Coordinates of N, CA and C and ligand atoms in Angstrom, one line a residue:
M811 N 2.1 -15.5 21.1 CA 2.3 -14.8 19.6 C 0.9 -15.2 18.9
K812 N 0.8 -14.2 18.0 CA -0.5 -14.1 17.3 C -0.6 -15.1 16.3
H813 N -1.8 -15.7 15.9 CA -1.9 -16.6 14.8 C -1.7 -15.9 13.5
P814 N -1.1 -16.4 12.3 CA -0.8 -15.7 11.1 C -2.1 -15.2 10.6
K815 N -3.2 -15.9 11.0 CA -4.6 -15.5 10.3 C -5.3 -14.4 10.9
E816 N -4.4 -13.5 12.1 CA -4.8 -12.4 12.6 C -4.0 -11.2 12.2
E817 N -3.1 -11.3 11.2 CA -2.6 -10.4 10.8 C -3.2 -9.3 9.9
R818 N -2.7 -8.2 10.2 CA -3.5 -6.9 9.5 C -2.6 -6.0 8.5
T819 N -3.1 -5.4 7.8 CA -2.1 -4.5 6.8 C -3.0 -3.2 6.3
L820 N -2.5 -2.5 5.9 CA -3.0 -1.2 5.5 C -3.0 -0.7 4.2
V821 N -4.1 -0.4 3.6 CA -4.3 -0.2 2.2 C -4.8 0.7 1.9
I822 N -4.1 1.9 1.1 CA -4.9 3.1 0.7 C -5.0 3.1 -0.8
I823 N -6.4 3.2 -1.4 CA -6.4 3.7 -2.6 C -6.5 5.0 -2.7
K824 N -5.3 5.3 -3.5 CA -4.9 6.5 -3.6 C -5.7 7.6 -4.7
P825 N -5.5 8.8 -4.9 CA -6.6 9.5 -5.5 C -6.9 9.3 -7.2
D826 N -5.6 8.7 -7.4 CA -6.1 8.2 -8.9 C -6.8 7.1 -9.2
G827 N -6.8 6.1 -8.1 CA -7.5 5.0 -7.9 C -9.1 5.2 -7.8
V828 N -9.3 6.1 -6.9 CA -10.6 6.6 -6.7 C -11.3 7.3 -8.0
Q829 N -10.3 8.1 -8.6 CA -10.7 8.9 -9.9 C -11.1 8.0 -11.3
R830 N -10.2 6.8 -11.3 CA -10.0 5.8 -12.3 C -11.5 5.0 -12.1
G831 N -12.1 5.0 -11.0 CA -13.3 4.1 -10.9 C -12.7 2.7 -10.5
L832 N -11.9 2.6 -9.8 CA -11.3 1.3 -9.4 C -11.4 0.8 -8.2
I833 N -12.3 1.6 -7.2 CA -12.5 1.3 -5.8 C -13.1 -0.3 -5.6
G834 N -14.2 -0.5 -6.5 CA -14.7 -1.8 -6.6 C -13.8 -2.9 -7.2
E835 N -12.9 -2.7 -7.8 CA -12.5 -3.8 -8.6 C -11.1 -4.0 -7.8
I836 N -10.6 -3.0 -7.0 CA -9.4 -3.4 -5.9 C -9.8 -4.1 -4.9
V837 N -10.8 -3.5 -4.2 CA -11.5 -4.1 -2.9 C -12.3 -5.7 -3.4
K838 N -12.4 -6.0 -4.6 CA -13.0 -7.3 -5.3 C -11.6 -8.1 -5.0
R839 N -10.2 -7.7 -5.3 CA -9.2 -8.4 -5.5 C -8.8 -9.2 -4.0
Y840 N -8.9 -8.0 -2.9 CA -8.2 -8.7 -1.5 C -9.5 -9.4 -1.1
E841 N -10.9 -9.2 -1.4 CA -11.9 -9.7 -0.8 C -12.0 -11.4 -1.3
G842 N -11.6 -11.1 -2.7 CA -11.5 -12.7 -3.3 C -10.5 -13.5 -2.9
L843 N -9.3 -13.1 -2.2 CA -8.3 -13.8 -1.8 C -8.7 -14.7 -0.3
G844 N -10.0 -13.8 0.2 CA -10.2 -14.5 1.5 C -10.1 -13.7 2.8
L845 N -9.3 -12.5 2.5 CA -9.1 -11.4 3.5 C -10.4 -10.7 4.0
K846 N -10.2 -10.3 5.1 CA -11.5 -9.8 5.9 C -11.3 -8.3 6.1
L847 N -12.3 -7.5 5.6 CA -12.2 -6.1 5.8 C -12.7 -5.8 7.1
V848 N -11.6 -5.0 7.8 CA -11.9 -4.6 9.4 C -12.0 -3.2 9.5
G849 N -11.6 -2.5 8.6 CA -11.7 -1.0 8.7 C -12.0 -0.3 7.3
L850 N -12.9 1.0 7.1 CA -12.9 1.3 5.7 C -13.4 2.8 6.0
K851 N -12.8 3.7 5.3 CA -13.3 5.3 5.3 C -12.7 6.0 4.2
M852 N -13.2 6.9 3.8 CA -12.9 8.0 2.8 C -12.6 9.1 3.3
L853 N -11.5 9.6 3.2 CA -11.0 10.8 3.5 C -10.1 11.7 2.4
V854 N -10.1 13.1 2.7 CA -8.9 13.9 1.7 C -7.8 14.2 2.7
P855 N -6.5 13.1 3.0 CA -5.5 13.5 3.8 C -4.9 14.9 3.6
D856 N -4.6 15.4 4.8 CA -3.7 16.8 4.8 C -2.3 16.5 4.4
P857 N -1.5 17.5 3.9 CA 0.1 17.3 3.9 C 0.8 16.8 5.0
A858 N 0.4 17.1 6.2 CA 1.1 16.8 7.3 C 1.0 15.3 7.8
H859 N -0.3 14.8 7.5 CA -0.6 13.5 7.5 C 0.1 12.7 6.5
V860 N 0.3 13.1 5.7 CA 0.9 12.1 4.2 C 2.5 12.1 4.7
E861 N 3.0 13.3 5.3 CA 4.3 13.4 5.6 C 4.5 12.3 6.8
A862 N 4.1 12.4 7.6 CA 3.7 11.8 8.8 C 4.0 10.2 8.4
H863 N 3.0 9.8 7.4 CA 3.0 8.2 7.1 C 4.0 7.9 6.4
Y864 N 4.7 8.6 5.6 CA 5.9 8.3 4.9 C 7.0 8.2 6.0
T865 N 7.2 9.1 7.1 CA 8.4 9.0 7.9 C 8.0 8.3 9.2
L866 N 7.0 7.5 9.3 CA 6.6 6.7 10.5 C 7.9 6.0 10.9
D867 N 8.6 5.4 10.0 CA 10.0 4.9 9.7 C 11.0 6.0 10.0
P868 N 11.6 6.0 10.9 CA 12.7 7.1 10.8 C 13.9 7.1 10.1
E869 N 14.0 5.7 9.5 CA 14.9 5.4 8.3 C 14.6 5.6 6.8
W870 N 13.2 5.9 6.7 CA 12.6 6.0 5.3 C 13.3 7.0 4.7
R871 N 13.6 8.2 5.1 CA 14.0 8.9 4.1 C 15.4 8.8 3.7
K872 N 16.2 8.1 4.4 CA 17.6 7.6 4.0 C 17.6 6.4 3.1
V873 N 16.6 5.2 3.6 CA 16.5 4.2 2.8 C 16.1 4.2 1.5
T874 N 15.1 5.2 1.6 CA 14.3 5.4 0.0 C 15.1 6.2 -0.8
G875 N 16.0 7.1 -0.2 CA 16.8 7.9 -1.2 C 18.2 7.1 -1.7
E876 N 18.5 6.2 -0.8 CA 19.5 5.5 -1.2 C 19.4 4.4 -2.2
K877 N 18.0 3.8 -2.1 CA 17.3 2.9 -3.0 C 17.1 3.7 -4.6
T878 N 16.6 5.0 -4.5 CA 16.4 5.5 -5.7 C 17.8 5.9 -6.3
I879 N 18.7 6.1 -5.6 CA 20.1 6.6 -6.5 C 20.5 5.2 -6.9
K880 N 20.6 4.0 -6.1 CA 20.8 2.9 -6.8 C 20.1 2.3 -8.0
S881 N 18.7 2.6 -7.8 CA 17.9 2.2 -9.3 C 18.4 2.9 -10.6
Y882 N 18.5 4.5 -10.3 CA 19.2 5.3 -11.3 C 20.4 4.7 -12.0
R883 N 21.4 4.4 -11.2 CA 22.8 3.8 -11.4 C 22.7 2.6 -12.4
E884 N 21.5 1.6 -12.0 CA 21.2 0.3 -12.4 C 20.6 0.7 -13.7
K885 N 20.2 1.7 -13.9 CA 19.4 1.9 -15.2 C 20.5 2.9 -16.2
G886 N 21.6 2.9 -15.8 CA 22.8 3.6 -16.5 C 22.5 5.2 -16.5
L887 N 21.5 5.6 -15.6 CA 21.3 7.2 -15.3 C 22.1 7.6 -14.1
T888 N 22.2 9.2 -14.4 CA 22.7 9.8 -13.4 C 21.8 10.4 -12.2
P889 N 22.0 9.9 -11.1 CA 20.7 10.4 -10.1 C 20.6 12.0 -10.2
P890 N 19.6 12.6 -9.8 CA 19.6 14.1 -9.7 C 20.4 14.8 -8.7
S891 N 20.6 13.9 -7.6 CA 21.7 14.2 -6.6 C 22.2 13.0 -6.0
E892 N 23.4 13.3 -5.3 CA 24.1 11.9 -4.5 C 23.6 12.2 -3.3
D893 N 23.0 13.2 -2.8 CA 22.4 13.1 -1.5 C 21.1 12.3 -1.2
P894 N 21.0 11.4 -0.4 CA 19.6 10.5 -0.4 C 18.9 11.4 0.1
L895 N 19.1 12.2 1.3 CA 17.9 13.0 1.8 C 17.4 14.1 0.9
E896 N 18.3 14.5 0.2 CA 17.8 15.5 -1.0 C 16.9 14.9 -2.0
I897 N 17.1 13.9 -2.5 CA 16.4 12.9 -3.0 C 15.0 12.9 -2.6
T898 N 15.2 12.0 -1.2 CA 13.8 11.9 -0.8 C 13.1 13.1 -0.5
A899 N 13.5 14.3 -0.1 CA 12.7 15.5 0.0 C 11.8 15.7 -1.1
K900 N 12.5 15.4 -2.3 CA 11.8 15.8 -3.5 C 10.4 14.9 -3.8
I901 N 11.0 13.4 -3.5 CA 9.8 12.4 -3.5 C 8.9 12.7 -2.4
L902 N 9.1 13.2 -1.3 CA 8.2 13.4 -0.3 C 7.1 14.4 -0.9
A903 N 7.7 15.7 -1.2 CA 7.1 16.8 -1.8 C 6.2 16.6 -2.7
N904 N 6.5 15.5 -3.5 CA 5.6 15.1 -4.7 C 4.5 14.2 -4.1
L905 N 4.8 13.4 -3.4 CA 3.9 12.4 -2.7 C 2.9 13.4 -1.8
K906 N 3.2 14.2 -1.1 CA 2.2 14.9 -0.4 C 1.2 15.7 -1.3
K907 N 1.7 16.2 -3.1 CA 0.7 16.9 -3.7 C 0.1 15.6 -4.2
Y908 N 0.4 14.4 -4.6 CA -0.4 13.3 -5.0 C -1.4 12.8 -4.0
L909 N -0.9 12.7 -2.8 CA -2.1 12.0 -1.9 C -3.2 12.9 -1.4
T910 N -3.0 14.1 -1.5 CA -3.8 15.2 -1.0 C -4.6 15.8 -2.4
A911 N -4.5 15.1 -3.6 CA -5.4 15.7 -4.6 C -6.8 15.3 -4.4
G912 N -7.2 14.6 -3.9 CA -8.5 14.3 -4.0 C -8.8 13.1 -2.8
P913 N -10.1 12.6 -2.8 CA -10.4 11.5 -1.7 C -9.5 10.5 -1.7
V914 N -9.2 9.6 -0.7 CA -8.6 8.3 -0.9 C -9.6 7.3 0.1
I915 N -9.4 6.1 -0.2 CA -9.9 5.2 0.8 C -8.9 4.6 1.3
A916 N -9.0 4.4 2.8 CA -7.9 3.7 3.8 C -8.9 2.4 4.0
M917 N -8.1 1.3 4.1 CA -8.6 0.1 4.5 C -7.9 -0.6 5.5
V918 N -8.4 -1.5 6.4 CA -7.6 -2.8 7.1 C -8.1 -3.8 6.5
W919 N -7.1 -4.8 6.2 CA -7.6 -5.8 5.6 C -6.7 -6.9 6.9
E920 N -7.6 -8.0 7.2 CA -7.0 -9.0 8.1 C -7.1 -10.5 7.6
G921 N -6.1 -11.1 7.7 CA -6.2 -12.7 7.4 C -4.6 -13.2 7.0
A922 N -4.5 -14.3 7.0 CA -3.2 -14.9 6.9 C -2.2 -14.3 6.1
H923 N -1.2 -14.0 6.6 CA 0.0 -13.4 5.5 C -0.5 -12.2 5.1
A924 N -1.4 -11.4 5.8 CA -2.2 -10.2 5.1 C -1.3 -9.2 4.3
V925 N 0.0 -9.0 5.0 CA 1.0 -8.1 4.6 C 1.5 -8.7 3.2
K926 N 2.0 -9.6 3.2 CA 2.7 -10.4 1.9 C 1.9 -10.5 1.0
I927 N 0.5 -11.1 1.4 CA -0.4 -11.4 0.3 C -0.8 -10.3 -0.3
V928 N -1.2 -9.1 0.4 CA -1.6 -7.9 -0.2 C -0.4 -7.3 -1.2
R929 N 0.7 -7.4 -0.7 CA 1.7 -6.7 -1.6 C 1.9 -7.6 -3.0
K930 N 1.8 -8.9 -2.8 CA 1.9 -9.9 -4.0 C 1.1 -9.5 -4.7
I931 N -0.6 -9.2 -4.3 CA -1.6 -9.0 -5.5 C -1.5 -7.5 -6.0
T932 N -1.0 -6.8 -5.3 CA -0.6 -5.3 -5.6 C 0.2 -4.8 -6.7
G933 N 1.4 -5.6 -6.8 CA 2.4 -5.9 -7.8 C 3.3 -4.8 -7.0
G934 N 4.5 -4.7 -7.9 CA 5.6 -4.0 -7.7 C 5.4 -2.3 -7.5
T935 N 6.0 -1.6 -6.9 CA 5.9 0.0 -6.9 C 5.9 0.7 -8.2
E936 N 6.5 0.3 -9.3 CA 6.4 1.0 -10.5 C 5.9 0.2 -11.4
P937 N 4.6 0.9 -11.8 CA 3.6 0.1 -12.6 C 4.2 -0.4 -13.7
L938 N 5.2 0.3 -14.8 CA 5.8 -0.3 -15.8 C 6.3 -1.7 -15.6
T939 N 6.8 -1.9 -14.4 CA 7.3 -3.2 -14.1 C 6.6 -4.1 -13.4
S940 N 5.4 -3.8 -12.7 CA 4.6 -4.7 -12.2 C 4.1 -5.8 -12.7
D941 N 4.1 -7.1 -12.3 CA 3.7 -8.0 -12.9 C 2.2 -8.3 -13.5
V942 N 2.1 -8.6 -14.7 CA 0.7 -9.0 -15.1 C -0.1 -9.9 -14.3
G943 N -1.3 -9.5 -14.0 CA -2.1 -10.1 -13.0 C -2.0 -9.5 -11.8
T944 N -1.1 -8.6 -11.3 CA -1.3 -7.9 -10.1 C -2.2 -6.5 -10.4
I945 N -2.7 -6.0 -9.6 CA -3.4 -4.9 -9.7 C -2.9 -3.7 -10.3
R946 N -1.7 -3.4 -10.1 CA -0.9 -2.4 -10.6 C -0.4 -2.9 -12.2
G947 N -0.3 -3.9 -12.3 CA 0.1 -4.6 -13.6 C -1.0 -4.6 -14.5
D948 N -2.2 -4.7 -14.2 CA -3.3 -4.8 -15.0 C -3.8 -3.3 -15.2
Y949 N -4.0 -2.4 -14.2 CA -4.8 -1.4 -14.3 C -4.0 0.0 -14.6
V950 N -2.7 0.0 -14.5 CA -2.2 1.6 -14.6 C -0.6 1.3 -15.4
L951 N -0.3 2.3 -15.8 CA 0.8 2.2 -16.9 C 1.9 3.4 -16.6
D952 N 2.1 3.9 -15.5 CA 3.2 4.9 -15.1 C 4.4 4.2 -15.1
S953 N 5.4 5.3 -15.0 CA 6.8 4.9 -14.6 C 7.5 6.0 -14.0
Y954 N 8.8 5.7 -13.5 CA 9.3 6.5 -12.6 C 10.2 7.3 -13.9
T955 N 10.4 6.8 -14.9 CA 10.8 8.1 -16.0 C 10.0 9.2 -16.4
M956 N 8.6 8.7 -16.6 CA 7.6 9.6 -16.8 C 7.3 10.5 -15.5
A957 N 7.3 10.2 -14.4 CA 7.1 10.6 -13.1 C 8.1 11.6 -13.0
D958 N 9.6 11.5 -13.1 CA 10.5 12.3 -12.9 C 10.6 13.4 -14.0
A959 N 10.2 12.8 -15.3 CA 10.4 13.9 -16.3 C 9.3 15.1 -15.9
D960 N 8.2 14.6 -15.3 CA 7.2 15.6 -15.2 C 7.2 16.2 -13.5
N961 N 8.4 15.8 -13.0 CA 8.2 16.2 -11.6 C 7.2 16.0 -10.8
R962 N 6.8 14.6 -10.7 CA 5.7 14.4 -9.9 C 5.8 12.9 -9.4
A963 N 4.9 12.5 -8.5 CA 5.0 11.2 -7.8 C 4.7 10.1 -8.7
V964 N 5.0 8.9 -8.8 CA 4.7 8.2 -9.6 C 3.1 7.6 -9.4
R965 N 2.1 7.5 -10.5 CA 0.9 7.4 -9.9 C 0.8 5.5 -10.0
N966 N 0.7 5.0 -9.0 CA 0.5 3.6 -9.0 C -0.6 3.0 -8.0
L967 N -1.7 3.9 -7.9 CA -3.1 3.4 -7.5 C -3.3 3.1 -6.1
I968 N -2.4 2.5 -5.5 CA -2.2 1.9 -4.2 C -1.3 1.9 -3.2
H969 N -1.3 2.3 -1.9 CA -0.2 2.2 -1.1 C -0.8 0.7 -0.1
A970 N 0.4 -0.1 0.2 CA 0.0 -1.1 1.0 C 1.3 -1.5 1.9
S971 N 1.3 -1.5 3.0 CA 2.3 -1.9 4.2 C 3.3 -2.7 3.5
G972 N 4.5 -2.6 3.7 CA 5.6 -3.4 3.5 C 5.9 -4.4 4.3
S973 N 5.5 -4.5 5.8 CA 6.0 -5.3 6.6 C 5.0 -5.3 7.8
A974 N 5.1 -6.3 8.6 CA 4.0 -6.4 9.6 C 4.2 -5.0 11.0
G975 N 5.5 -4.8 10.9 CA 5.9 -3.5 11.8 C 5.4 -2.4 11.0
E976 N 5.7 -2.1 9.8 CA 5.1 -1.1 9.2 C 3.7 -0.9 9.2
A977 N 2.9 -1.9 8.9 CA 1.3 -2.1 9.2 C 1.1 -1.5 10.3
E978 N 1.4 -2.2 11.5 CA 1.1 -2.0 12.8 C 1.1 -0.1 12.8
A979 N 2.3 0.2 12.8 CA 2.4 1.8 13.1 C 1.5 2.7 11.9
E980 N 1.2 2.2 10.5 CA 0.5 2.5 9.8 C -0.9 2.8 10.0
I981 N -1.4 1.5 10.6 CA -2.8 1.5 11.0 C -3.1 2.4 11.9
A982 N -2.2 2.4 12.9 CA -2.6 3.4 14.2 C -2.6 4.8 13.6
H983 N -2.0 5.3 12.4 CA -1.9 6.5 12.0 C -3.1 6.9 11.2
W984 N -3.6 5.9 10.7 CA -4.9 6.3 10.1 C -6.1 5.9 10.6
F985 N -6.2 5.1 11.6 CA -7.5 4.8 12.0 C -7.6 4.5 13.7
K986 N -8.7 5.0 14.3 CA -8.7 5.1 15.8 C -9.1 3.7 16.0
P987 N -8.7 3.4 17.2 CA -9.2 1.8 17.8 C -10.3 1.7 17.6
G988 N -11.7 2.5 17.6 CA -12.9 2.4 17.7 C -13.5 2.4 16.1
E989 N -12.4 2.5 15.3 CA -13.0 2.6 13.8 C -12.7 1.1 13.2
L990 N -12.3 0.4 13.9 CA -11.7 -1.2 13.5 C -12.8 -2.0 14.3
T991 N -13.0 -3.2 13.4 CA -14.2 -3.7 13.8 C -13.9 -5.5 13.8
D992 N -13.8 -5.9 15.0 CA -13.5 -7.5 15.2 C -14.8 -8.1 15.0
Y993 N -14.9 -8.9 14.2 CA -15.9 -9.9 13.8 C -15.6 -11.2 13.2
R994 N -16.4 -12.0 13.2 CA -16.4 -13.4 12.5 C -16.9 -13.3 11.0
I995 N -16.3 -13.8 10.0 CA -17.0 -14.0 8.9 C -16.9 -15.5 8.4
I996 N -17.9 -15.9 7.8 CA -18.2 -17.4 7.5 C -17.2 -18.0 6.8
H997 N -16.7 -17.6 5.9 CA -15.7 -18.1 5.1 C -14.4 -18.5 5.8
E998 N -14.1 -18.0 6.9 CA -13.0 -18.0 7.7 C -12.9 -19.6 8.2
E999 N -14.3 -20.3 8.4 CA -14.4 -21.5 8.9 C -13.9 -22.5 7.6
I1000 N -14.0 -22.2 6.4 CA -13.1 -22.8 5.4 C -11.9 -22.7 5.3
L1001 N -11.4 -21.4 5.6 CA -10.1 -21.1 5.1 C -9.2 -21.6 6.4
Y1002 N -9.7 -21.8 7.3 CA -8.6 -21.9 8.5 C -9.1 -23.1 9.5
D1003 N -10.2 -23.7 9.2 CA -10.7 -24.6 10.2 C -9.9 -26.0 10.0
V1004 N -9.3 -26.5 11.1 CA -8.1 -27.4 11.0 C -9.0 -28.8 10.4
N1005 N -10.4 -29.1 10.8 CA -10.8 -30.3 10.2 C -11.7 -30.1 9.1
L1006 N -12.2 -29.2 8.6 CA -13.2 -28.8 7.6 C -14.6 -29.9 7.9
D1007 N -14.8 -30.0 9.1 CA -15.8 -31.2 9.3 C -17.2 -30.5 9.6
G1008 N -17.5 -29.2 9.3 CA -18.7 -28.7 9.5 C -19.7 -28.6 8.4
I1009 N -19.3 -29.3 7.1 CA -19.9 -29.1 5.9 C -21.0 -30.1 5.7
L1010 N -20.9 -31.2 5.8 CA -21.9 -32.4 5.6 C -22.8 -32.6 6.8
E1011 N -24.0 -32.6 6.4 CA -25.1 -32.9 7.4 C -25.0 -34.5 8.0
Ligands
GDP1945 P1 6.1 1.1 -1.8 O1 6.2 0.5 -0.4 O2 6.1 0.0 -2.9 O3 5.0 2.3 -2.1 O4 7.6 1.7 -2.1 P2 8.4 2.7 -1.3 O5 8.2 2.7 0.3 O6 9.6 2.2 -1.6 O7 8.5 4.1 -1.8 C1 7.3 4.7 -1.7 C2 7.0 5.9 -2.7 O8 8.5 6.6 -3.0 C3 6.6 5.3 -4.1 O9 5.3 4.9 -4.1 C4 7.1 6.3 -5.1 O10 6.3 7.3 -5.3 C5 8.5 6.9 -4.5 N1 9.6 6.0 -4.8 C6 10.2 5.1 -4.3 N2 11.3 4.9 -5.1 C7 11.4 5.7 -6.1 C8 12.3 5.9 -7.4 O11 13.1 5.0 -7.5 N3 12.1 7.0 -8.1 C9 10.9 8.0 -7.8 N4 10.9 8.8 -8.7 N5 10.0 7.6 -6.8 C10 10.3 6.6 -6.0
MG1946 MG1 7.0 1.5 1.3

């Protein structure tokens, strides 16, 4: 089994994040945690690549549709359809428009509990309810209500893998093995060394 410090996760800074001038700020947050950047590139993804990304999990259409219907009900609203797949088709069409609107930054971050710790500091999916202090909570104000009214995807600056399994599939979808770099970074000695005995002379 791999040590938790070797966990990797995929982060995409979406076109709105790039346009808002937040690349540096976002990178700084993950870097500040002590995570190690092992892959980075800018690209304009095409619609097929975006669709494949969201449907790497064959259950995604069903699960996301059902989750969306449930969240409408919880807010006392009538969902636009009772068919989860019809709902996700709309979400997916809007996500394709959103993610292909301009350049994105794709990154792979490595470190202890990378998936969970990145999700935590990134904040919840809907910026309106993302916690204060998270990247989405601090830097963006969109909501599902507004996105639905304008028939577009919610603009939440970032994509971050939801689980270790998702991360593995997503990293392989966005990066070729040769585009990722294995290396040591000095601060790992402080974060992970068992005895912390290399400091004093
Ligand atoms: P993430 O992993 O935090 O990005 O969230 P999901 O994987 O659950 O959803 C992926 C994308 O689907 C989100 O970024 C949203 O654009 C969209 N989405 C998810 N849930 C809803 C919802 O309840 N309403 C709307 N309009 N879009 C949603
Ligand atoms: Mg997700």
